[in-house]
Coordinates of C-alpha atoms in Angstrom, one line a residue:
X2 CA -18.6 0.6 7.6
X3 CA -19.6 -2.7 9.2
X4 CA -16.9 -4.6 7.0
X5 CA -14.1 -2.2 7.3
X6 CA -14.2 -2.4 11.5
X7 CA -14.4 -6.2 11.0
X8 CA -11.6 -6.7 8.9
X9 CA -7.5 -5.5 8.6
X10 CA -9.2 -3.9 5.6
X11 CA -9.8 -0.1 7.1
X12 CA -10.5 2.9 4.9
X13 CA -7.3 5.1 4.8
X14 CA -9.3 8.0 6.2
X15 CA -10.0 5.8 9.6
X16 CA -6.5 4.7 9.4
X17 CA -4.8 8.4 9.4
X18 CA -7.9 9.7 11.8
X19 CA -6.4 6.7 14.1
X20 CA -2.6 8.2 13.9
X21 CA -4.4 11.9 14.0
X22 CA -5.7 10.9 17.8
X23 CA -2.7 9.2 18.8
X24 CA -0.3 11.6 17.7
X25 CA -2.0 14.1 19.3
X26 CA -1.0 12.2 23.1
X27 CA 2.8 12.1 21.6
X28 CA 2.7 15.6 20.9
X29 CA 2.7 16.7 24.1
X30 CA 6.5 15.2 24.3
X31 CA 7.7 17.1 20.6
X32 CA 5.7 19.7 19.9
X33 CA 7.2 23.2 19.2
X34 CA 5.0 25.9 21.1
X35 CA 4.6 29.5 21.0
X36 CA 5.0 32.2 24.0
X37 CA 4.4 31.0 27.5
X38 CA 5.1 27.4 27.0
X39 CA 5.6 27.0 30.7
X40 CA 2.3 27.7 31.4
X41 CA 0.6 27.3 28.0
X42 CA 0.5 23.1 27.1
X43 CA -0.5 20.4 29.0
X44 CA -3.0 17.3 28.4
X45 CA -5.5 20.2 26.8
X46 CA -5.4 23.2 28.4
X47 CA -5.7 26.5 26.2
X48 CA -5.4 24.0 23.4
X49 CA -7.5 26.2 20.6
X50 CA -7.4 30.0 19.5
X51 CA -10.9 30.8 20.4
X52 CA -11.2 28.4 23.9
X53 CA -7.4 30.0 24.9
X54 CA -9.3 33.5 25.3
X55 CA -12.4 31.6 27.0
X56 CA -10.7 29.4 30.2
X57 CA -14.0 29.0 31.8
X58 CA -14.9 26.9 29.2
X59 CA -11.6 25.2 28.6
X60 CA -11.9 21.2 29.1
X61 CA -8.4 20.3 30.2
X62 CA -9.2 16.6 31.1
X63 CA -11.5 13.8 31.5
X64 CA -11.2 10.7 33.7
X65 CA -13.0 7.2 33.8
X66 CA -12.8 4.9 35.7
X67 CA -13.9 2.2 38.6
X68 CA -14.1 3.1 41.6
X69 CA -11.7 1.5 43.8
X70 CA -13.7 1.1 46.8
X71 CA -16.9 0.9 45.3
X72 CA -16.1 -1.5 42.2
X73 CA -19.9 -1.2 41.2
X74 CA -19.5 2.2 40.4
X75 CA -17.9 4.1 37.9
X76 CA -16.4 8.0 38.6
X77 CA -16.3 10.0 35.9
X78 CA -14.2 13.0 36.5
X79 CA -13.6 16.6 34.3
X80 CA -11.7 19.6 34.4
X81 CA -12.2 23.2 33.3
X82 CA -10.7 26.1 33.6
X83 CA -6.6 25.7 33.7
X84 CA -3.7 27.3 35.5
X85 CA -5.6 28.5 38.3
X86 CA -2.7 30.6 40.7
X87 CA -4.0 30.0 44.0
X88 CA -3.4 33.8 44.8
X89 CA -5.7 35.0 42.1
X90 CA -8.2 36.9 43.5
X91 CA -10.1 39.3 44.3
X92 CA -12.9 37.1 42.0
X93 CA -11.1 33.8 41.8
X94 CA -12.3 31.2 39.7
X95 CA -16.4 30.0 39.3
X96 CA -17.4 28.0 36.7
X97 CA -19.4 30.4 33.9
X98 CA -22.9 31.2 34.6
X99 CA -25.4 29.3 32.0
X100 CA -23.2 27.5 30.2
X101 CA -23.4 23.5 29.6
X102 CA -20.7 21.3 31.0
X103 CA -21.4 18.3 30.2
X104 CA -20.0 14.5 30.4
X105 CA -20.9 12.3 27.9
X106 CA -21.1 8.6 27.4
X107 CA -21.3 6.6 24.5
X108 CA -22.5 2.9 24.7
X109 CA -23.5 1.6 21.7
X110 CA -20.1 2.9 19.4
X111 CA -21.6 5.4 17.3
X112 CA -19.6 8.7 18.3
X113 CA -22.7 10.2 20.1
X114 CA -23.8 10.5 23.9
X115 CA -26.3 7.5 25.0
X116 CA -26.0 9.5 28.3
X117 CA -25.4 13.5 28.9
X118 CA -24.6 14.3 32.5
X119 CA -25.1 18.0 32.9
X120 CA -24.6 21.1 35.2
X121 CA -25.6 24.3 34.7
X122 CA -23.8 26.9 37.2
X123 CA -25.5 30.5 38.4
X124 CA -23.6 32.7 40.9
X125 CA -25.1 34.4 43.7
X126 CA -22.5 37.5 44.6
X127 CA -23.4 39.1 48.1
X128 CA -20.8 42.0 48.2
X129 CA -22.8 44.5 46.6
X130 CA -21.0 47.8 47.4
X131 CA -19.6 46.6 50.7
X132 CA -16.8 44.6 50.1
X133 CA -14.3 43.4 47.1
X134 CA -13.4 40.3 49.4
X135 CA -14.6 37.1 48.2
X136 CA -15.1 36.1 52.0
X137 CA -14.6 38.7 54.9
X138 CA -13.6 36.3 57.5
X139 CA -13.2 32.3 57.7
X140 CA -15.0 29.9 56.0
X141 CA -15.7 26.8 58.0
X142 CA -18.7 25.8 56.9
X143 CA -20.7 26.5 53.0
X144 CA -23.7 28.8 54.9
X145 CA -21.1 30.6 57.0
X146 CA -22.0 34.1 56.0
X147 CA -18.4 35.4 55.5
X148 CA -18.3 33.5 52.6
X149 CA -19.7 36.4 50.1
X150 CA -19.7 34.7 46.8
X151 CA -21.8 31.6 46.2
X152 CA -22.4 29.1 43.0
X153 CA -25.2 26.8 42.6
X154 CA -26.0 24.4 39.7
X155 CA -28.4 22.1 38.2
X156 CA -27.8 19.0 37.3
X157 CA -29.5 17.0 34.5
X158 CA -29.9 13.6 32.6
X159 CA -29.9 13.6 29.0
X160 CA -31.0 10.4 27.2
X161 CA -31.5 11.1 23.2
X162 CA -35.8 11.1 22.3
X163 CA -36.4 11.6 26.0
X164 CA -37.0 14.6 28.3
X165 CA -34.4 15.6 30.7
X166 CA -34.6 14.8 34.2
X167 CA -33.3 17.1 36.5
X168 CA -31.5 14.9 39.2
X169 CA -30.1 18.2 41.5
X170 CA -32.2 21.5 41.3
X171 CA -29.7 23.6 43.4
X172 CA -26.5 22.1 44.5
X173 CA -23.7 23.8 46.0
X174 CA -20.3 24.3 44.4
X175 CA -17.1 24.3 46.8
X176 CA -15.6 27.6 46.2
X177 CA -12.4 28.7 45.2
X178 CA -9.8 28.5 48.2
X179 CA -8.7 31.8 48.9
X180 CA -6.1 30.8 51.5
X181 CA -5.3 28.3 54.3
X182 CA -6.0 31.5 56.8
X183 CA -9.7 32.0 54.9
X184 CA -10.3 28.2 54.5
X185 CA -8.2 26.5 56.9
X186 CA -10.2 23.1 56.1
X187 CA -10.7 23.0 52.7
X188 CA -12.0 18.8 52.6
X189 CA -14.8 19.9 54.8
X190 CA -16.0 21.9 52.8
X191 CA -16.1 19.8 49.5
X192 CA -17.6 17.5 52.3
X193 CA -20.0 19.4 52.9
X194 CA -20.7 20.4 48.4
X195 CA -21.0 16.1 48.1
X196 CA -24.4 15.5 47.1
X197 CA -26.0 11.7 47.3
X198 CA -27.9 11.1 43.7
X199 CA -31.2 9.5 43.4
X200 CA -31.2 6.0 42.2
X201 CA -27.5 5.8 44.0
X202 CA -24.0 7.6 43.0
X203 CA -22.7 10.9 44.2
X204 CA -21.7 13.7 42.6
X205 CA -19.6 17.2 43.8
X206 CA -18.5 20.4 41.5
X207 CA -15.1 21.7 43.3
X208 CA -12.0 23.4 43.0
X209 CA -9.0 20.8 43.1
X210 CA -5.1 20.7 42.6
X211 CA -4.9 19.7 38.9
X212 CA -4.4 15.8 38.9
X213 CA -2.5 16.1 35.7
X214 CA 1.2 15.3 35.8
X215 CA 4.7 16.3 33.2
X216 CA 7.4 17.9 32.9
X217 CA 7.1 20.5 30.2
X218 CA 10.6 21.1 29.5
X219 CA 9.8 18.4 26.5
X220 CA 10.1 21.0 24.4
X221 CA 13.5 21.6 24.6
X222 CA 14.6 19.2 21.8
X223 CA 12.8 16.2 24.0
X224 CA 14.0 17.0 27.1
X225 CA 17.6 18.5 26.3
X226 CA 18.4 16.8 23.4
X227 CA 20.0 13.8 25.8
X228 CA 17.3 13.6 28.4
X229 CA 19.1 15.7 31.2
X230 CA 15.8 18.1 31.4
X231 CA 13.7 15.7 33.1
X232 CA 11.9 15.1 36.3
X233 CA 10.2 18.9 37.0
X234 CA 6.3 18.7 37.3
X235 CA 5.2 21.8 35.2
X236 CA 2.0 21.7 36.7
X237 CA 2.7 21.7 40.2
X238 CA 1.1 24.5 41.9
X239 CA -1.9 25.0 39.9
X240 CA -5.2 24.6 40.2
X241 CA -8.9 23.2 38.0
X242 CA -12.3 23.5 38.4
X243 CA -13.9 19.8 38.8
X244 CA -16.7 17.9 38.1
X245 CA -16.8 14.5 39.7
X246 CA -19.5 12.1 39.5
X247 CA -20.2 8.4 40.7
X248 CA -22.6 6.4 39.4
X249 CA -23.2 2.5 39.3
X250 CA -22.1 0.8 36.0
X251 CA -25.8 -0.2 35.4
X252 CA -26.7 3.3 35.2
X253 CA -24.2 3.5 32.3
X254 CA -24.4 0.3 30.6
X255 CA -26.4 0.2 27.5
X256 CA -29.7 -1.4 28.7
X257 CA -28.6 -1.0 32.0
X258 CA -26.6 -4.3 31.6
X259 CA -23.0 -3.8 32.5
X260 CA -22.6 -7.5 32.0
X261 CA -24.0 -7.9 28.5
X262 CA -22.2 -4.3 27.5
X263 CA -19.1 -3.7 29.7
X264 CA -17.8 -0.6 27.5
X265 CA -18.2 3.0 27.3
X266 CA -17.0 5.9 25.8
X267 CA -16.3 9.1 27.7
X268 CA -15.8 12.4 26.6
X269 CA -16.4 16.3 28.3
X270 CA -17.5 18.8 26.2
X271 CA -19.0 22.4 27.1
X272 CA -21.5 24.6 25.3
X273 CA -22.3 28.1 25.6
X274 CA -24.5 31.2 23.7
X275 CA -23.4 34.2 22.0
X276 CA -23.1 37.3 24.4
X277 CA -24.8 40.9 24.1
X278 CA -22.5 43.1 25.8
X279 CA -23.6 46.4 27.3
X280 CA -21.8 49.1 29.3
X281 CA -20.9 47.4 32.3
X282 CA -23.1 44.4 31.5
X283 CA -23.8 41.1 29.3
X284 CA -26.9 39.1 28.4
X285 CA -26.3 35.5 26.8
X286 CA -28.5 35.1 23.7
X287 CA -29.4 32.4 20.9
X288 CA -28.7 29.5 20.6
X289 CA -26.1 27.0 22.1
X290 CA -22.7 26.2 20.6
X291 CA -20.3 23.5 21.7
X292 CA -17.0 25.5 22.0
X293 CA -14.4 22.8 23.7
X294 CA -14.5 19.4 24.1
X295 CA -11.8 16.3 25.3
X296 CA -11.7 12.5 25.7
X297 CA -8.4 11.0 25.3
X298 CA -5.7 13.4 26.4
X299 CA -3.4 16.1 24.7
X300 CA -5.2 15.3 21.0
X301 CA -6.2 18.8 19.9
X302 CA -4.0 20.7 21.7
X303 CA -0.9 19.4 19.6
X304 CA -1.9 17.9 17.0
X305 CA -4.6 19.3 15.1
X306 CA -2.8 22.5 13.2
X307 CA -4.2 25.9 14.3
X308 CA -6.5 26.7 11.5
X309 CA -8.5 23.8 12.3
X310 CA -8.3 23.3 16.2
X311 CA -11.4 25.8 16.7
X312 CA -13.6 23.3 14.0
X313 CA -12.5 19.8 16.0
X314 CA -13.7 21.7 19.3
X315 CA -17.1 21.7 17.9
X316 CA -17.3 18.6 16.2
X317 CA -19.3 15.8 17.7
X318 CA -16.8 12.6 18.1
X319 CA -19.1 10.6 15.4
X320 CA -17.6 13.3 12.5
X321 CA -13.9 12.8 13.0
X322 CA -13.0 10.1 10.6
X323 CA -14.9 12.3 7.9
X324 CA -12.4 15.4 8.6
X325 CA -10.0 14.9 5.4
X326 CA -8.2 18.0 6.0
X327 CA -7.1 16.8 9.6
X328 CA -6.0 13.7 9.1
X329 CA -4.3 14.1 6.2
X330 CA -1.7 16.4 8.5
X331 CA -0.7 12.3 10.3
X332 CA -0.9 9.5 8.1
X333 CA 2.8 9.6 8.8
X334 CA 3.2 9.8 12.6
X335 CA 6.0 12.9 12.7
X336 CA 7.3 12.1 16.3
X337 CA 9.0 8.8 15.9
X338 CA 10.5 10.4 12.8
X339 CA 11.9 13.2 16.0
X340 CA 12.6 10.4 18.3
X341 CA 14.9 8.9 15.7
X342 CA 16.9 11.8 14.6
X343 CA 17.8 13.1 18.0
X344 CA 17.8 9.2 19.8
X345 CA 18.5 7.1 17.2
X346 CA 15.6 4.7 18.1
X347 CA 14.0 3.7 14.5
X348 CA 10.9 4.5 14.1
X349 CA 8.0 1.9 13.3
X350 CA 6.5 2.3 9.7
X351 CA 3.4 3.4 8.8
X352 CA 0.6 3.2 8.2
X353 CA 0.2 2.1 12.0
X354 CA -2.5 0.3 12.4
X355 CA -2.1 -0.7 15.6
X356 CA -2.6 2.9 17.1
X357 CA -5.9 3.0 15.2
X358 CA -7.0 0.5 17.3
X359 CA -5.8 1.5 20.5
X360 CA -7.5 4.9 20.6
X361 CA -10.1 5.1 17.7
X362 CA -12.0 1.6 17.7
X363 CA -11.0 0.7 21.4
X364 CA -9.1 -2.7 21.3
X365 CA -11.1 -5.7 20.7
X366 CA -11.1 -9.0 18.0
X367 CA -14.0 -7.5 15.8
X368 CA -12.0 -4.3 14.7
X369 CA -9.8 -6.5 12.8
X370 CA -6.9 -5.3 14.1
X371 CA -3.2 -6.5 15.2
X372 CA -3.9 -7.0 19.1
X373 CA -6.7 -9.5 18.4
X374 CA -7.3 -9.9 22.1
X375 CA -10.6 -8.3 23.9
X376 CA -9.8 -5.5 25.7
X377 CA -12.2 -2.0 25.5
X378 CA -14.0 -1.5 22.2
X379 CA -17.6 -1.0 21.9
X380 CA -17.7 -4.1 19.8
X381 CA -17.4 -5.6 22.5
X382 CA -20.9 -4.8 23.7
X383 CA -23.5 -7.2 22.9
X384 CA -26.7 -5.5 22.0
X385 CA -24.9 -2.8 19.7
X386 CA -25.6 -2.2 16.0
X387 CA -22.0 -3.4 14.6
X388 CA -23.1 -1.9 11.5
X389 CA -23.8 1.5 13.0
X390 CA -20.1 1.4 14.6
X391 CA -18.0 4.5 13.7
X392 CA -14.5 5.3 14.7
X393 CA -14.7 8.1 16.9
X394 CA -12.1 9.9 19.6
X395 CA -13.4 8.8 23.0
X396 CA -11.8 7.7 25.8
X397 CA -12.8 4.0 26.6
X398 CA -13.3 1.9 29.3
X399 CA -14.6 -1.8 29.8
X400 CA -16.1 -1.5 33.2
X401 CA -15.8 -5.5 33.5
X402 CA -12.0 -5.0 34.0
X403 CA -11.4 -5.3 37.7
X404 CA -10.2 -2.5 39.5
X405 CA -6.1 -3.2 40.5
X406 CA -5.0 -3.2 44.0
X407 CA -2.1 -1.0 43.2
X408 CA -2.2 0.9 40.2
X409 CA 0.9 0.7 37.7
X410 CA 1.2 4.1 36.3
X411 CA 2.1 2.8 32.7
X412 CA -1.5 1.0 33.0
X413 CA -1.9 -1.7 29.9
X414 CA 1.8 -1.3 28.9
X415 CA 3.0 -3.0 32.2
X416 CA 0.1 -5.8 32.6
X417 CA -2.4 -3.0 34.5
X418 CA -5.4 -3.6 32.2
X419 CA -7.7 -1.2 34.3
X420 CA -5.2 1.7 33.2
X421 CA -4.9 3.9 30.5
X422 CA -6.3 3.4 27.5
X423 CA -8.5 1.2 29.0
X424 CA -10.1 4.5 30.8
X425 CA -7.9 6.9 32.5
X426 CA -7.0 6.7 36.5
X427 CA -5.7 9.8 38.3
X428 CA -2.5 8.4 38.8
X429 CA -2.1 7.0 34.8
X430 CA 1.2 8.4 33.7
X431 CA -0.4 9.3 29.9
X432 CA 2.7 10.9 28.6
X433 CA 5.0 8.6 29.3
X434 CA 2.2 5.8 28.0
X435 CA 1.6 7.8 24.8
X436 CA 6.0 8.2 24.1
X437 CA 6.0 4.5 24.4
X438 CA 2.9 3.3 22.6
X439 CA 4.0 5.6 19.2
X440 CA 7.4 4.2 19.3
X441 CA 5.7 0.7 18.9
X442 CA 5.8 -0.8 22.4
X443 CA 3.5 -3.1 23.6
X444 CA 2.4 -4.8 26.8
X445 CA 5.5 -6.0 28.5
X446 CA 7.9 -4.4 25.5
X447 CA 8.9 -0.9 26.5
X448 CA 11.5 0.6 24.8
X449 CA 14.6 0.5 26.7
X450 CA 15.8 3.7 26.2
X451 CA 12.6 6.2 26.6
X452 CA 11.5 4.0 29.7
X453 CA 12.3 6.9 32.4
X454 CA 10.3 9.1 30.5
X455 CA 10.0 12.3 31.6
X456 CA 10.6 11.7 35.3
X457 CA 7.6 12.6 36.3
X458 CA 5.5 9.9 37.6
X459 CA 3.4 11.0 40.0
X460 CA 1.4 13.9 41.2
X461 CA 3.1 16.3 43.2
X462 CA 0.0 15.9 45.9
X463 CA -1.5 12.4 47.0
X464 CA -5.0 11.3 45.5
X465 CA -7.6 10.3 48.2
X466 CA -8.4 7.1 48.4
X467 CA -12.6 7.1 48.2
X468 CA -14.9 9.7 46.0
X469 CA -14.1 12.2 44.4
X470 CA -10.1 11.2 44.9
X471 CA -8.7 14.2 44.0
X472 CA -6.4 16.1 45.9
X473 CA -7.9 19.3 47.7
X474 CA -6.6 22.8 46.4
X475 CA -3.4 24.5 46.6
X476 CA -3.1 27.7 49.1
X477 CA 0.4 28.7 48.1
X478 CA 1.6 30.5 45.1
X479 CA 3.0 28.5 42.4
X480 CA 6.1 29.7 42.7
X481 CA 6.0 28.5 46.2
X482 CA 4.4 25.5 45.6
X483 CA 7.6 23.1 45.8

């Protein structure tokens, strides 16, 4: 392994696992989907057969990146549970009781978590046989007793050969927002749910408007067949259950030396057991099984084919370049092959090495590959094990990158080298980044033609400007929502 990741020389199976992860972020613009399209794709949401009937569990995206006002910190960020209709009560939307969501972080380049952070959520449900309101009056404030249904988690720190350490033994989630009348100040309340970390760092579990941003009408023959179906934010409206921790870079780095080893790898993932149902009842048993997991966006959910998209959610990242049956779907990117028959714009031959290195190795001198500049591999890293480097699908970031005074959504494509791939920002455009990249642009070289994308380049609601940045819930039916 150590020769093939120093070298142009890379195995064939790395090489179509490469165009496996980075068709999987094109897809999202060409992909042909099945009933409820409007509500049914994004960046991974109900991505897999099994995880589609199991939403609680569903990891729909993962952020990393520094923290703009506190650039010695890192904020990790991931979402669960998709298409959230603000109006859906009378139980809303809690996080599942006893299952593992965890955020993962990889250091030394071997596909496996140096660092697990890790909540476990319980539910404390007051209404008894009183009520079937979530909350019987206002909410101002998490202890108000009108607020009738409470969750708690712990959160943990998992280091491999070590024993956990429990760093929050009952923290308080923001709940669901039932309504601007109910919860008339929703930011006070995930106020209120921030909790201050020992050793420094913060870290809240809240509801949130979904930072994720496209218009879905991609699948009309890529946006019409002419690009005239452009510039409608699909998910506008909806909402996510969030995760959001901050953390200083030496708590991540390997040896706790973010200047020695700069880069990490990032991916969510979420375990759960098997249930014993009863009348009326169910009991979670056995052991736990890792039933979804993400880094970069949109690769499962359009990409791998549906026999196998159950398997990759349980796969660790350290087994994807041994999945023969996957990648052999991609050694030929399909979607250029689309872009060319309806656009005309030729599509760059394969084998494309140049995406294995943007999202399997991370980009860096060492992997051999056509870049050859430094950028956000592992490799990079100095007290790593080159030898025991795999390629693996994470989402990478070199925390050494400084943190851009204002972001440029197409990140590395337009000189903004603390953007996407090099980690993911809130306000990273990823499917307009992953249109261009497969169609063989490069920093400063869009092509011409695609470089309005979908017309959607922003959120439909502001990000905050300090931790946890994203924006608070919607109120308002979707179909009100614009």
């Amino acid at each position: 392994m150590k020769s093939q990741f120093r070298t142009v020389r890379v195995s064939s199976t790395a090489r179509t696992a490469a165009v496996l992860t980075v068709l999987g972020l094109a897809l999202a613009g060409t992909a042909v989907t099945g009933p409820g399209a409007g509500v049914g794709s994004a960046s991974s949401h109900r991505e897999a057969p099994l995880i589609s009937g199991d939403p609680q569990t569903d990891n729909t995206d993962v952020y990393a990146f520094t923290s703009p006002d506190k650039p010695d910190t890192v904020t990790l960020i991931a979402n669960w549970l998709p298409f959230q209709e603000p109006n859906g009560g009378p139980n809303f939307y809690p996080f599942a009781d006893g299952a593992h969501y965890d955020i993962n972080i990889d250091s030394r380049g071997t596909g496996r978590p140096d660092l697990t952070y890790r909540w476990t959520f319980r539910t404390e449900d007051q209404r008894g046989t009183d009520t079937f309101l979530y909350n019987t009056g206002v909410v101002n404030n998490l202890t108000d007793p009108t607020l009738k249904v409470r969750q708690y988690y712990t959160l943990q720190e998992l280091r491999p050969d070590c024993d956990p350490v429990t760093l929050i033994e009952r923290g308080v989630v923001a709940p669901s927002r039932t309504g601007a009348a109910s919860m008339p100040d929703y930011g006070r309340l995930r106020d209120q749910a921030t909790v201050q970390l020992p050793g420094g760092g913060q870290t809240v579990a809240t509801q949130a408007a979904d930072p994720f941003f496209l218009d879905l009408r991609v699948f009309d023959l890529l946006y019409g067949g002419n690009l005239k179906e452009t510039g409608q934010n699909t998910l506008a409206g909806y909402n996510v259950n969030s995760v959001a921790i901050q953390l200083p870079k030496s708590r991540l780095a390997l040896g706790g030396d973010a200047t020695r080893n700069p880069v990490i790898g990032v991916w969510s993932s979420t375990e759960k057991q098997s249930m014993k149902l009863t009348p009326g009842g169910r009991q979670p048993e056995g052991p736990f099984v890792q039933v979804s997991r993400l880094g970069n966006p949109l690769v499962n959910e359009a990409v791998v084919p549906a026999g196998l998209k159950d398997a990759f959610n349980a796969l660790p990242p350290s087994e994807d370049h041994n999945q023969p049956a996957v990648v052999a779907k991609v050694l030929d990117p399909e979607v250029p092959k689309l872009v060319e028959a309806i656009y005309g714009i030729k599509a760059p031959a394969a084998p494309r090495t140049d995406l294995q290195e943007i999202f399997l190795t991370g980009i860096a001198k060492a992997t051999g590959g056509p870049y050859q500049v430094d950028l956000n591999s592992q490799l990079l890293n100095q007290d790593i094990d080159p030898g025991a480097f795999v390629p693996a699908e994470e989402l990478r970031l070199n925390m050494s990158t400084p943190s851009t005074p204002v972001p440029d959504r197409l990140g590395v494509l337009n000189g903004d080298f603390q953007g996407f791939p090099n980690g993911r920002r809130l306000s990273d455009d990823v499917i307009d980044i992953a249109l261009q990249v497969l169609e063989g642009a490069t920093p400063g070289k869009l092509i011409a033609p695609l470089a309005a994308g979908d017309g959607v380049n922003a959120a439909d609601r502001p990000f905050g400007t300090s931790f946890p940045y994203l924006a608070v819930p919607y109120a308002k039916a979707v179909n009100q929502a614009n």
